[in-house]
Amino acid sequence: PTSPNRMTNDSIDTAFLTGSEHGLAAAYEQHSSLVHTLCARAHPAAAADLTQEVFLAAWRAREHFDPARGPLGAWIVGIAKNKIIDLYRHDARRIPHQATSSDAVERIDDPSQPIEDLADRLLVTEALRTLPIRTRQAVELSFFEQMTHAQISEVTGNPLGTVKSDIRRGLARLRRYLEAAS
């Protein structure tokens, strides 16, 4: 059998889907750091347990993973996002409502919203990392620096048509990655 650290992304996906323990080990090795970081930022005290719950849930639901819809990492991060939100919703239900001096009950804001925003930012960051360097640079300059295609062409030295193609392909790839996570 192939060791987890020598498997390709496609072979990890296949091994994971078929229920191979090597597939689970390789998926954990490849994605646990990102999942743990997401969990630690959301709920430091529960990060290790959350990370374990995420991979257990992924393993149990592996037949729902479809490599055609996107990469395994995006799918696992989507599970992590849902587990974190579930934890915060559970914690929010356990917080006692306190009455104000007029005996009106204070409204407790949904604590999962900042976590959902953080999860989305981490997911976009991870999705960007999957792009080839030239494509990632063009997408980042376009959206984060708000540069025009012509400006990107000038800055990078790439032809205008290449810049446009890179951005179009990059956005399509990002969409597939993000759809797989949701």
Short mmCIF file of C-alpha atoms in Angstrom, two decimals:
data_model
loop_
_atom_site.label_atom_id
_atom_site.label_comp_id
_atom_site.label_asym_id
_atom_site.label_seq_id
_atom_site.Cartn_x
_atom_site.Cartn_y
_atom_site.Cartn_z
CA PRO A 1 0.00 0.00 0.00
CA THR A 2 0.98 3.59 -0.67
CA SER A 3 1.96 5.65 2.37
CA PRO A 4 -0.31 8.66 3.00
CA ASN A 5 2.41 11.23 2.31
CA ARG A 6 3.14 9.80 -1.17
CA MET A 7 -0.41 9.79 -2.50
CA THR A 8 -1.59 12.27 -5.13
CA ASN A 9 -4.72 14.36 -4.60
CA ASP A 10 -6.69 12.15 -6.99
CA SER A 11 -5.53 8.96 -5.29
CA ILE A 12 -6.35 10.45 -1.86
CA ASP A 13 -9.85 11.31 -3.09
CA THR A 14 -10.35 7.79 -4.50
CA ALA A 15 -8.94 6.05 -1.44
CA PHE A 16 -11.07 8.21 0.86
CA LEU A 17 -14.22 7.49 -1.14
CA THR A 18 -13.62 3.75 -1.17
CA GLY A 19 -13.15 3.64 2.59
CA SER A 20 -9.42 2.99 2.64
CA GLU A 21 -7.78 3.77 5.96
CA HIS A 22 -4.82 5.08 3.95
CA GLY A 23 -7.21 7.50 2.28
CA LEU A 24 -8.42 8.76 5.64
CA ALA A 25 -4.87 9.06 6.94
CA ALA A 26 -3.76 10.95 3.83
CA ALA A 27 -6.81 13.26 3.96
CA TYR A 28 -6.08 13.95 7.62
CA GLU A 29 -2.39 14.57 6.93
CA GLN A 30 -3.18 16.92 4.08
CA HIS A 31 -6.08 18.89 5.58
CA SER A 32 -5.95 18.63 9.38
CA SER A 33 -3.73 21.68 9.81
CA LEU A 34 -6.20 23.94 8.00
CA VAL A 35 -9.18 22.42 9.84
CA HIS A 36 -7.45 22.74 13.21
CA THR A 37 -6.51 26.38 12.47
CA LEU A 38 -10.10 27.17 11.57
CA CYS A 39 -11.37 25.43 14.71
CA ALA A 40 -8.74 27.09 16.94
CA ARG A 41 -9.61 30.56 15.68
CA ALA A 42 -13.28 29.88 16.25
CA HIS A 43 -13.13 28.08 19.59
CA PRO A 44 -9.59 27.57 21.00
CA ALA A 45 -10.66 25.38 23.91
CA ALA A 46 -12.47 22.94 21.64
CA ALA A 47 -10.15 22.97 18.61
CA ALA A 48 -8.75 19.46 19.00
CA ASP A 49 -12.16 17.91 19.67
CA LEU A 50 -13.75 19.86 16.81
CA THR A 51 -11.02 18.76 14.41
CA GLN A 52 -11.60 15.14 15.39
CA GLU A 53 -15.38 15.57 14.98
CA VAL A 54 -14.88 17.08 11.52
CA PHE A 55 -12.85 14.13 10.26
CA LEU A 56 -15.16 11.63 11.90
CA ALA A 57 -18.17 13.30 10.24
CA ALA A 58 -16.34 13.40 6.90
CA TRP A 59 -15.46 9.73 7.17
CA ARG A 60 -19.03 8.77 8.02
CA ALA A 61 -20.42 10.86 5.16
CA ARG A 62 -17.72 10.03 2.60
CA GLU A 63 -20.25 8.62 0.14
CA HIS A 64 -21.60 12.19 -0.23
CA PHE A 65 -18.23 13.52 -1.40
CA ASP A 66 -18.19 14.04 -5.16
CA PRO A 67 -14.73 14.78 -6.63
CA ALA A 68 -16.41 16.17 -9.74
CA ARG A 69 -17.91 18.98 -7.66
CA GLY A 70 -14.60 20.03 -6.10
CA PRO A 71 -11.61 18.97 -4.05
CA LEU A 72 -11.76 16.95 -0.86
CA GLY A 73 -10.19 19.79 1.13
CA ALA A 74 -13.03 22.17 0.28
CA TRP A 75 -15.61 19.55 1.22
CA ILE A 76 -13.90 18.90 4.57
CA VAL A 77 -13.61 22.65 5.30
CA GLY A 78 -17.34 22.94 4.61
CA ILE A 79 -17.97 20.26 7.24
CA ALA A 80 -15.68 22.13 9.66
CA LYS A 81 -17.58 25.35 9.08
CA ASN A 82 -20.88 23.62 9.85
CA LYS A 83 -19.48 21.92 12.98
CA ILE A 84 -18.18 25.24 14.31
CA ILE A 85 -21.50 26.97 13.67
CA ASP A 86 -23.34 24.09 15.36
CA LEU A 87 -21.06 24.41 18.41
CA TYR A 88 -21.70 28.15 18.68
CA ARG A 89 -25.43 27.70 18.30
CA HIS A 90 -25.36 25.03 20.98
CA ASP A 91 -23.34 27.32 23.29
CA ALA A 92 -25.72 30.22 22.61
CA ARG A 93 -28.69 28.11 23.72
CA ARG A 94 -26.91 27.34 26.99
CA ILE A 95 -26.24 31.04 27.79
CA PRO A 96 -28.90 32.23 30.22
CA HIS A 97 -30.80 35.30 29.14
CA GLN A 98 -30.29 38.18 31.57
CA ALA A 99 -33.03 40.65 32.35
CA THR A 100 -32.36 44.38 32.25
CA SER A 101 -33.51 46.70 35.00
CA SER A 102 -36.86 46.99 33.23
CA ASP A 103 -37.11 43.16 33.18
CA ALA A 104 -36.85 43.11 29.38
CA VAL A 105 -34.79 40.21 28.12
CA GLU A 106 -31.65 41.26 26.25
CA ARG A 107 -31.23 39.94 22.78
CA ILE A 108 -28.13 37.77 22.35
CA ASP A 109 -26.66 38.26 18.88
CA ASP A 110 -26.02 35.20 16.78
CA PRO A 111 -22.43 34.32 17.74
CA SER A 112 -22.00 32.11 14.69
CA GLN A 113 -21.93 35.04 12.23
CA PRO A 114 -18.30 36.12 12.91
CA ILE A 115 -17.28 32.46 12.78
CA GLU A 116 -19.07 31.99 9.48
CA ASP A 117 -17.27 35.07 8.12
CA LEU A 118 -13.91 33.74 9.35
CA ALA A 119 -14.62 30.34 7.86
CA ASP A 120 -15.48 31.97 4.53
CA ARG A 121 -12.24 34.01 4.55
CA LEU A 122 -10.15 30.94 5.36
CA LEU A 123 -11.94 28.96 2.68
CA VAL A 124 -11.26 31.66 0.07
CA THR A 125 -7.61 31.79 1.16
CA GLU A 126 -7.32 28.02 0.79
CA ALA A 127 -9.09 28.14 -2.58
CA LEU A 128 -6.66 30.81 -3.82
CA ARG A 129 -3.73 28.58 -2.81
CA THR A 130 -4.96 25.93 -5.24
CA LEU A 131 -4.50 28.27 -8.20
CA PRO A 132 -1.30 28.35 -10.24
CA ILE A 133 0.93 31.26 -9.19
CA ARG A 134 0.37 33.38 -12.31
CA THR A 135 -3.39 32.91 -12.14
CA ARG A 136 -3.52 33.61 -8.40
CA GLN A 137 -1.50 36.79 -8.89
CA ALA A 138 -3.86 38.02 -11.62
CA VAL A 139 -6.97 37.27 -9.54
CA GLU A 140 -5.52 38.90 -6.42
CA LEU A 141 -4.46 42.03 -8.31
CA SER A 142 -7.87 42.28 -9.92
CA PHE A 143 -9.98 41.79 -6.82
CA PHE A 144 -7.83 42.79 -3.85
CA GLU A 145 -5.92 45.64 -5.52
CA GLN A 146 -8.83 46.54 -7.85
CA MET A 147 -6.55 46.81 -10.86
CA THR A 148 -7.86 46.72 -14.41
CA HIS A 149 -6.81 43.95 -16.76
CA ALA A 150 -4.59 46.41 -18.63
CA GLN A 151 -2.88 47.46 -15.39
CA ILE A 152 -2.32 43.83 -14.42
CA SER A 153 -0.83 43.18 -17.85
CA GLU A 154 1.54 46.10 -17.39
CA VAL A 155 2.55 45.14 -13.84
CA THR A 156 3.08 41.44 -14.56
CA GLY A 157 4.44 41.74 -18.08
CA ASN A 158 1.91 39.18 -19.32
CA PRO A 159 -0.10 39.86 -22.50
CA LEU A 160 -3.57 41.31 -21.94
CA GLY A 161 -5.26 38.21 -23.39
CA THR A 162 -3.31 35.97 -20.99
CA VAL A 163 -4.36 38.10 -18.03
CA LYS A 164 -8.01 37.91 -19.06
CA SER A 165 -7.81 34.15 -19.60
CA ASP A 166 -6.02 33.60 -16.29
CA ILE A 167 -8.66 35.56 -14.39
CA ARG A 168 -11.55 33.81 -16.14
CA ARG A 169 -10.08 30.33 -15.54
CA GLY A 170 -9.09 31.25 -11.99
CA LEU A 171 -12.58 32.45 -11.11
CA ALA A 172 -14.13 29.30 -12.59
CA ARG A 173 -11.78 27.13 -10.53
CA LEU A 174 -12.48 29.16 -7.38
CA ARG A 175 -16.23 28.82 -7.94
CA ARG A 176 -15.96 25.02 -8.23
CA TYR A 177 -13.83 24.89 -5.06
CA LEU A 178 -16.21 27.10 -3.08
CA GLU A 179 -19.32 25.31 -4.33
CA ALA A 180 -17.85 22.04 -3.15
CA ALA A 181 -17.40 23.51 0.32
CA SER A 182 -20.95 24.76 0.67
#
